[in-house]
Amino acid sequence: MKTLLIAIPSYTGKVPLELMMELFHQEQVKDLNLRFTYTKRVPIEKARNGICKFALEEGMDYVLFVDDDQIIPRETIKKLVELDKDIVCTPILDRNGEGRIALFNKDWDDILDCTEDMEVGYCGMGCTLIKIDVLKELYSKYERPFEFGYIGEDDDQRYLGEDLMFTKRARENGFNIWCKHDIKPIHLGDERKFQYSPLKNMFNSK
């Protein structure tokens, strides 16, 4: 029996009822136990690192990060686990109305469409599954695998959030990163809800 830790790094501590309902009604996966944790008023990089250390200490097999502004489909856990990759993310639309998803190829170019399960270079952590072997390896080499930082030369630097730095380090250590195209979380905005649609790279707002 394997165990998956559902982790919500929430700074406010306020998790939408819609998200909790979808988590409680996730499709069952054979021989998989679910546990739940969240953080409150902790900076995001510290929250993610603390959650992963907890998962390692407790002998988990997976960590599923779900941000507190995401509403995930009820088949999310089942499909992400069944894809059986080191790291599995989902296409999540940003909230600025530009129609971008937090996916990049190995050259750091934006991936504009995700119409099939595909390997990607780097991804965000809005709804992302990580196998414990990835965490074991990275925590043996980095004190804080989730960490803000820069890449590139002085005249061409790129700032990375803690999530992209984590996936960069994972890829450098030989792990693969895939996107599950048919799991499309709803991204909550202040007044609207955004959901990725591959059709002409447009977005839906509700």
PDB file of C-alpha atoms in Angstrom:
ATOM      1  CA  MET A   1       0.000   0.000   0.000  1.00  0.00           C
ATOM      2  CA  LYS A   2       1.388   3.380  -1.037  1.00  0.00           C
ATOM      3  CA  THR A   3       0.612   6.753   0.497  1.00  0.00           C
ATOM      4  CA  LEU A   4       0.075  10.082  -1.241  1.00  0.00           C
ATOM      5  CA  LEU A   5       0.303  13.346   0.668  1.00  0.00           C
ATOM      6  CA  ILE A   6      -2.038  16.074  -0.561  1.00  0.00           C
ATOM      7  CA  ALA A   7      -0.344  19.338   0.372  1.00  0.00           C
ATOM      8  CA  ILE A   8      -1.801  22.840   0.212  1.00  0.00           C
ATOM      9  CA  PRO A   9       0.730  25.597   0.916  1.00  0.00           C
ATOM     10  CA  SER A  10      -1.694  28.368   1.874  1.00  0.00           C
ATOM     11  CA  TYR A  11      -0.403  31.670   3.201  1.00  0.00           C
ATOM     12  CA  THR A  12      -3.833  32.851   4.334  1.00  0.00           C
ATOM     13  CA  GLY A  13      -4.979  29.495   5.646  1.00  0.00           C
ATOM     14  CA  LYS A  14      -8.245  29.967   3.769  1.00  0.00           C
ATOM     15  CA  VAL A  15      -8.898  27.057   1.425  1.00  0.00           C
ATOM     16  CA  PRO A  16     -11.926  27.357  -0.903  1.00  0.00           C
ATOM     17  CA  LEU A  17     -14.817  25.042  -0.151  1.00  0.00           C
ATOM     18  CA  GLU A  18     -14.929  24.066  -3.840  1.00  0.00           C
ATOM     19  CA  LEU A  19     -11.368  22.752  -3.630  1.00  0.00           C
ATOM     20  CA  MET A  20     -12.031  20.776  -0.456  1.00  0.00           C
ATOM     21  CA  MET A  21     -15.131  19.207  -2.002  1.00  0.00           C
ATOM     22  CA  GLU A  22     -13.138  18.055  -5.027  1.00  0.00           C
ATOM     23  CA  LEU A  23     -10.384  16.663  -2.797  1.00  0.00           C
ATOM     24  CA  PHE A  24     -12.874  14.750  -0.652  1.00  0.00           C
ATOM     25  CA  HIS A  25     -14.494  13.251  -3.761  1.00  0.00           C
ATOM     26  CA  GLN A  26     -11.382  12.208  -5.662  1.00  0.00           C
ATOM     27  CA  GLU A  27     -11.719   8.941  -7.572  1.00  0.00           C
ATOM     28  CA  GLN A  28     -10.233   6.071  -5.624  1.00  0.00           C
ATOM     29  CA  VAL A  29      -6.921   4.577  -6.678  1.00  0.00           C
ATOM     30  CA  LYS A  30      -6.302   0.941  -5.836  1.00  0.00           C
ATOM     31  CA  ASP A  31      -3.742   0.373  -3.058  1.00  0.00           C
ATOM     32  CA  LEU A  32      -3.248   4.091  -2.439  1.00  0.00           C
ATOM     33  CA  ASN A  33      -3.876   5.836   0.873  1.00  0.00           C
ATOM     34  CA  LEU A  34      -4.351   9.592   1.008  1.00  0.00           C
ATOM     35  CA  ARG A  35      -3.126  11.969   3.695  1.00  0.00           C
ATOM     36  CA  PHE A  36      -3.595  15.707   3.897  1.00  0.00           C
ATOM     37  CA  THR A  37      -1.577  18.650   5.170  1.00  0.00           C
ATOM     38  CA  TYR A  38      -1.475  22.406   4.719  1.00  0.00           C
ATOM     39  CA  THR A  39       0.570  25.365   5.863  1.00  0.00           C
ATOM     40  CA  LYS A  40      -0.541  28.785   7.073  1.00  0.00           C
ATOM     41  CA  ARG A  41       1.331  32.101   7.060  1.00  0.00           C
ATOM     42  CA  VAL A  42       4.555  30.532   5.851  1.00  0.00           C
ATOM     43  CA  PRO A  43       6.508  31.911   2.852  1.00  0.00           C
ATOM     44  CA  ILE A  44       5.937  29.688  -0.163  1.00  0.00           C
ATOM     45  CA  GLU A  45       9.475  28.339  -0.541  1.00  0.00           C
ATOM     46  CA  LYS A  46       9.656  27.529   3.179  1.00  0.00           C
ATOM     47  CA  ALA A  47       6.222  25.915   3.028  1.00  0.00           C
ATOM     48  CA  ARG A  48       7.090  23.656   0.094  1.00  0.00           C
ATOM     49  CA  ASN A  49      10.410  22.592   1.615  1.00  0.00           C
ATOM     50  CA  GLY A  50       8.777  21.906   4.971  1.00  0.00           C
ATOM     51  CA  ILE A  51       6.044  19.819   3.369  1.00  0.00           C
ATOM     52  CA  CYS A  52       8.578  17.749   1.434  1.00  0.00           C
ATOM     53  CA  LYS A  53      10.702  17.140   4.526  1.00  0.00           C
ATOM     54  CA  PHE A  54       7.569  15.992   6.344  1.00  0.00           C
ATOM     55  CA  ALA A  55       6.781  13.607   3.480  1.00  0.00           C
ATOM     56  CA  LEU A  56      10.271  12.130   3.672  1.00  0.00           C
ATOM     57  CA  GLU A  57      10.103  11.733   7.446  1.00  0.00           C
ATOM     58  CA  GLU A  58       6.691  10.075   7.264  1.00  0.00           C
ATOM     59  CA  GLY A  59       7.651   7.653   4.496  1.00  0.00           C
ATOM     60  CA  MET A  60       5.242   8.938   1.857  1.00  0.00           C
ATOM     61  CA  ASP A  61       5.410   7.718  -1.727  1.00  0.00           C
ATOM     62  CA  TYR A  62       4.068  10.846  -3.430  1.00  0.00           C
ATOM     63  CA  VAL A  63       3.472  14.512  -2.728  1.00  0.00           C
ATOM     64  CA  LEU A  64       0.676  16.266  -4.595  1.00  0.00           C
ATOM     65  CA  PHE A  65       0.971  20.037  -4.370  1.00  0.00           C
ATOM     66  CA  VAL A  66      -2.301  21.887  -4.886  1.00  0.00           C
ATOM     67  CA  ASP A  67      -2.291  25.661  -4.523  1.00  0.00           C
ATOM     68  CA  ASP A  68      -5.180  27.183  -2.607  1.00  0.00           C
ATOM     69  CA  ASP A  69      -6.451  29.035  -5.679  1.00  0.00           C
ATOM     70  CA  GLN A  70      -6.950  25.873  -7.750  1.00  0.00           C
ATOM     71  CA  ILE A  71     -10.074  23.756  -8.170  1.00  0.00           C
ATOM     72  CA  ILE A  72      -8.999  20.333  -9.406  1.00  0.00           C
ATOM     73  CA  PRO A  73     -11.111  17.696 -11.207  1.00  0.00           C
ATOM     74  CA  ARG A  74     -12.158  14.601  -9.278  1.00  0.00           C
ATOM     75  CA  GLU A  75     -10.059  12.285 -11.447  1.00  0.00           C
ATOM     76  CA  THR A  76      -6.862  14.282 -10.844  1.00  0.00           C
ATOM     77  CA  ILE A  77      -5.068  11.943  -8.440  1.00  0.00           C
ATOM     78  CA  LYS A  78      -6.010   8.829 -10.384  1.00  0.00           C
ATOM     79  CA  LYS A  79      -4.759  10.152 -13.711  1.00  0.00           C
ATOM     80  CA  LEU A  80      -1.572  11.744 -12.382  1.00  0.00           C
ATOM     81  CA  VAL A  81      -0.562   8.565 -10.558  1.00  0.00           C
ATOM     82  CA  GLU A  82      -1.407   6.338 -13.522  1.00  0.00           C
ATOM     83  CA  LEU A  83       0.850   8.366 -15.837  1.00  0.00           C
ATOM     84  CA  ASP A  84       3.709   7.030 -13.680  1.00  0.00           C
ATOM     85  CA  LYS A  85       6.324   9.744 -14.237  1.00  0.00           C
ATOM     86  CA  ASP A  86       8.772  11.322 -11.802  1.00  0.00           C
ATOM     87  CA  ILE A  87       6.956  14.656 -11.817  1.00  0.00           C
ATOM     88  CA  VAL A  88       3.512  15.206 -13.352  1.00  0.00           C
ATOM     89  CA  CYS A  89       2.022  18.675 -13.699  1.00  0.00           C
ATOM     90  CA  THR A  90      -1.158  20.051 -15.256  1.00  0.00           C
ATOM     91  CA  PRO A  91      -1.821  22.960 -17.654  1.00  0.00           C
ATOM     92  CA  ILE A  92      -2.883  25.895 -15.487  1.00  0.00           C
ATOM     93  CA  LEU A  93      -3.849  29.201 -16.996  1.00  0.00           C
ATOM     94  CA  ASP A  94      -2.458  32.373 -15.443  1.00  0.00           C
ATOM     95  CA  ARG A  95      -4.835  34.994 -14.080  1.00  0.00           C
ATOM     96  CA  ASN A  96      -3.695  38.022 -16.051  1.00  0.00           C
ATOM     97  CA  GLY A  97      -5.776  37.264 -19.127  1.00  0.00           C
ATOM     98  CA  GLU A  98      -2.793  36.687 -21.421  1.00  0.00           C
ATOM     99  CA  GLY A  99      -3.626  33.032 -22.021  1.00  0.00           C
ATOM    100  CA  ARG A 100      -0.268  31.678 -20.819  1.00  0.00           C
ATOM    101  CA  ILE A 101       0.199  28.374 -19.025  1.00  0.00           C
ATOM    102  CA  ALA A 102       3.053  27.711 -16.613  1.00  0.00           C
ATOM    103  CA  LEU A 103       4.888  25.265 -18.878  1.00  0.00           C
ATOM    104  CA  PHE A 104       8.290  25.631 -20.522  1.00  0.00           C
ATOM    105  CA  ASN A 105      10.405  23.502 -22.827  1.00  0.00           C
ATOM    106  CA  LYS A 106      14.019  22.590 -22.128  1.00  0.00           C
ATOM    107  CA  ASP A 107      15.186  25.894 -23.639  1.00  0.00           C
ATOM    108  CA  TRP A 108      12.885  27.923 -21.363  1.00  0.00           C
ATOM    109  CA  ASP A 109      10.521  28.832 -24.185  1.00  0.00           C
ATOM    110  CA  ASP A 110       6.820  29.009 -23.331  1.00  0.00           C
ATOM    111  CA  ILE A 111       4.780  25.953 -24.242  1.00  0.00           C
ATOM    112  CA  LEU A 112       1.658  27.456 -25.760  1.00  0.00           C
ATOM    113  CA  ASP A 113      -0.534  24.373 -26.173  1.00  0.00           C
ATOM    114  CA  CYS A 114      -0.852  21.039 -24.413  1.00  0.00           C
ATOM    115  CA  THR A 115      -3.162  18.759 -26.393  1.00  0.00           C
ATOM    116  CA  GLU A 116      -1.631  15.431 -25.368  1.00  0.00           C
ATOM    117  CA  ASP A 117       0.398  14.041 -22.494  1.00  0.00           C
ATOM    118  CA  MET A 118       3.854  15.434 -23.097  1.00  0.00           C
ATOM    119  CA  GLU A 119       7.288  15.770 -21.560  1.00  0.00           C
ATOM    120  CA  VAL A 120       8.130  19.346 -20.630  1.00  0.00           C
ATOM    121  CA  GLY A 121      11.259  21.110 -19.482  1.00  0.00           C
ATOM    122  CA  TYR A 122       9.995  22.958 -16.434  1.00  0.00           C
ATOM    123  CA  CYS A 123       6.675  23.634 -14.735  1.00  0.00           C
ATOM    124  CA  GLY A 124       4.887  25.362 -11.905  1.00  0.00           C
ATOM    125  CA  MET A 125       3.485  23.650  -8.811  1.00  0.00           C
ATOM    126  CA  GLY A 126      -0.162  24.720  -8.883  1.00  0.00           C
ATOM    127  CA  CYS A 127      -1.253  21.084  -9.250  1.00  0.00           C
ATOM    128  CA  THR A 128       1.790  18.843  -9.480  1.00  0.00           C
ATOM    129  CA  LEU A 129       2.567  15.290  -8.363  1.00  0.00           C
ATOM    130  CA  ILE A 130       6.111  14.389  -7.251  1.00  0.00           C
ATOM    131  CA  LYS A 131       7.445  10.909  -6.563  1.00  0.00           C
ATOM    132  CA  ILE A 132       9.327  10.510  -3.304  1.00  0.00           C
ATOM    133  CA  ASP A 133      12.483   9.333  -5.103  1.00  0.00           C
ATOM    134  CA  VAL A 134      12.798  12.818  -6.580  1.00  0.00           C
ATOM    135  CA  LEU A 135      12.690  14.349  -3.116  1.00  0.00           C
ATOM    136  CA  LYS A 136      15.158  11.862  -1.679  1.00  0.00           C
ATOM    137  CA  GLU A 137      17.698  12.703  -4.363  1.00  0.00           C
ATOM    138  CA  LEU A 138      17.290  16.467  -4.259  1.00  0.00           C
ATOM    139  CA  TYR A 139      17.321  16.728  -0.481  1.00  0.00           C
ATOM    140  CA  SER A 140      20.550  14.753  -0.431  1.00  0.00           C
ATOM    141  CA  LYS A 141      22.147  17.490  -2.569  1.00  0.00           C
ATOM    142  CA  TYR A 142      20.359  20.713  -1.637  1.00  0.00           C
ATOM    143  CA  GLU A 143      19.400  22.097   1.737  1.00  0.00           C
ATOM    144  CA  ARG A 144      16.395  23.788   0.127  1.00  0.00           C
ATOM    145  CA  PRO A 145      15.473  22.342  -3.296  1.00  0.00           C
ATOM    146  CA  PHE A 146      12.639  24.871  -3.514  1.00  0.00           C
ATOM    147  CA  GLU A 147      14.466  28.183  -3.659  1.00  0.00           C
ATOM    148  CA  PHE A 148      14.223  31.489  -5.508  1.00  0.00           C
ATOM    149  CA  GLY A 149      17.177  32.248  -7.737  1.00  0.00           C
ATOM    150  CA  TYR A 150      18.626  33.314 -11.059  1.00  0.00           C
ATOM    151  CA  ILE A 151      19.972  31.496 -14.091  1.00  0.00           C
ATOM    152  CA  GLY A 152      22.019  32.763 -17.007  1.00  0.00           C
ATOM    153  CA  GLU A 153      24.858  35.235 -17.351  1.00  0.00           C
ATOM    154  CA  ASP A 154      24.944  38.712 -15.854  1.00  0.00           C
ATOM    155  CA  ASP A 155      23.709  40.366 -19.043  1.00  0.00           C
ATOM    156  CA  ASP A 156      20.999  37.771 -19.670  1.00  0.00           C
ATOM    157  CA  GLN A 157      19.741  36.632 -16.296  1.00  0.00           C
ATOM    158  CA  ARG A 158      16.361  35.062 -15.690  1.00  0.00           C
ATOM    159  CA  TYR A 159      14.633  35.065 -12.321  1.00  0.00           C
ATOM    160  CA  LEU A 160      13.106  31.758 -11.247  1.00  0.00           C
ATOM    161  CA  GLY A 161      10.419  31.184  -8.690  1.00  0.00           C
ATOM    162  CA  GLU A 162      10.875  28.390  -6.192  1.00  0.00           C
ATOM    163  CA  ASP A 163       8.820  25.976  -8.302  1.00  0.00           C
ATOM    164  CA  LEU A 164      10.798  26.458 -11.503  1.00  0.00           C
ATOM    165  CA  MET A 165      14.082  26.204  -9.610  1.00  0.00           C
ATOM    166  CA  PHE A 166      12.914  22.885  -8.168  1.00  0.00           C
ATOM    167  CA  THR A 167      12.047  21.461 -11.571  1.00  0.00           C
ATOM    168  CA  LYS A 168      15.337  22.761 -12.986  1.00  0.00           C
ATOM    169  CA  ARG A 169      17.236  20.897 -10.289  1.00  0.00           C
ATOM    170  CA  ALA A 170      15.119  17.794 -10.781  1.00  0.00           C
ATOM    171  CA  ARG A 171      15.859  17.750 -14.511  1.00  0.00           C
ATOM    172  CA  GLU A 172      19.573  18.299 -13.888  1.00  0.00           C
ATOM    173  CA  ASN A 173      19.509  15.197 -11.702  1.00  0.00           C
ATOM    174  CA  GLY A 174      17.968  13.012 -14.386  1.00  0.00           C
ATOM    175  CA  PHE A 175      14.268  13.123 -13.506  1.00  0.00           C
ATOM    176  CA  ASN A 176      11.546  13.553 -16.114  1.00  0.00           C
ATOM    177  CA  ILE A 177       8.720  16.083 -16.001  1.00  0.00           C
ATOM    178  CA  TRP A 178       5.443  15.473 -17.801  1.00  0.00           C
ATOM    179  CA  CYS A 179       2.190  17.345 -18.237  1.00  0.00           C
ATOM    180  CA  LYS A 180      -1.158  15.522 -18.023  1.00  0.00           C
ATOM    181  CA  HIS A 181      -3.077  17.356 -20.701  1.00  0.00           C
ATOM    182  CA  ASP A 182      -6.636  16.339 -19.792  1.00  0.00           C
ATOM    183  CA  ILE A 183      -6.530  17.474 -16.161  1.00  0.00           C
ATOM    184  CA  LYS A 184      -7.377  21.172 -16.268  1.00  0.00           C
ATOM    185  CA  PRO A 185      -7.721  22.849 -12.872  1.00  0.00           C
ATOM    186  CA  ILE A 186      -9.756  26.022 -12.562  1.00  0.00           C
ATOM    187  CA  HIS A 187      -7.582  28.949 -11.459  1.00  0.00           C
ATOM    188  CA  LEU A 188      -9.480  31.277  -9.145  1.00  0.00           C
ATOM    189  CA  GLY A 189      -9.059  35.009  -9.706  1.00  0.00           C
ATOM    190  CA  ASP A 190     -10.426  37.871  -7.635  1.00  0.00           C
ATOM    191  CA  GLU A 191     -13.711  37.883  -9.535  1.00  0.00           C
ATOM    192  CA  ARG A 192     -13.321  35.345 -12.340  1.00  0.00           C
ATOM    193  CA  LYS A 193     -12.325  31.724 -12.787  1.00  0.00           C
ATOM    194  CA  PHE A 194      -9.817  30.774 -15.465  1.00  0.00           C
ATOM    195  CA  GLN A 195      -9.440  27.368 -17.099  1.00  0.00           C
ATOM    196  CA  TYR A 196      -7.006  26.374 -19.819  1.00  0.00           C
ATOM    197  CA  SER A 197      -8.424  25.369 -23.199  1.00  0.00           C
ATOM    198  CA  PRO A 198      -6.117  24.134 -25.980  1.00  0.00           C
ATOM    199  CA  LEU A 199      -8.392  25.533 -28.687  1.00  0.00           C
ATOM    200  CA  LYS A 200      -6.315  28.251 -30.392  1.00  0.00           C
ATOM    201  CA  ASN A 201      -4.594  28.850 -27.062  1.00  0.00           C
ATOM    202  CA  MET A 202      -7.609  30.757 -25.792  1.00  0.00           C
ATOM    203  CA  PHE A 203      -8.831  30.814 -22.234  1.00  0.00           C
ATOM    204  CA  ASN A 204     -12.213  30.400 -20.620  1.00  0.00           C
ATOM    205  CA  SER A 205     -13.327  32.746 -17.872  1.00  0.00           C
ATOM    206  CA  LYS A 206     -16.324  32.129 -15.724  1.00  0.00           C
TER     207      LYS A 206
END
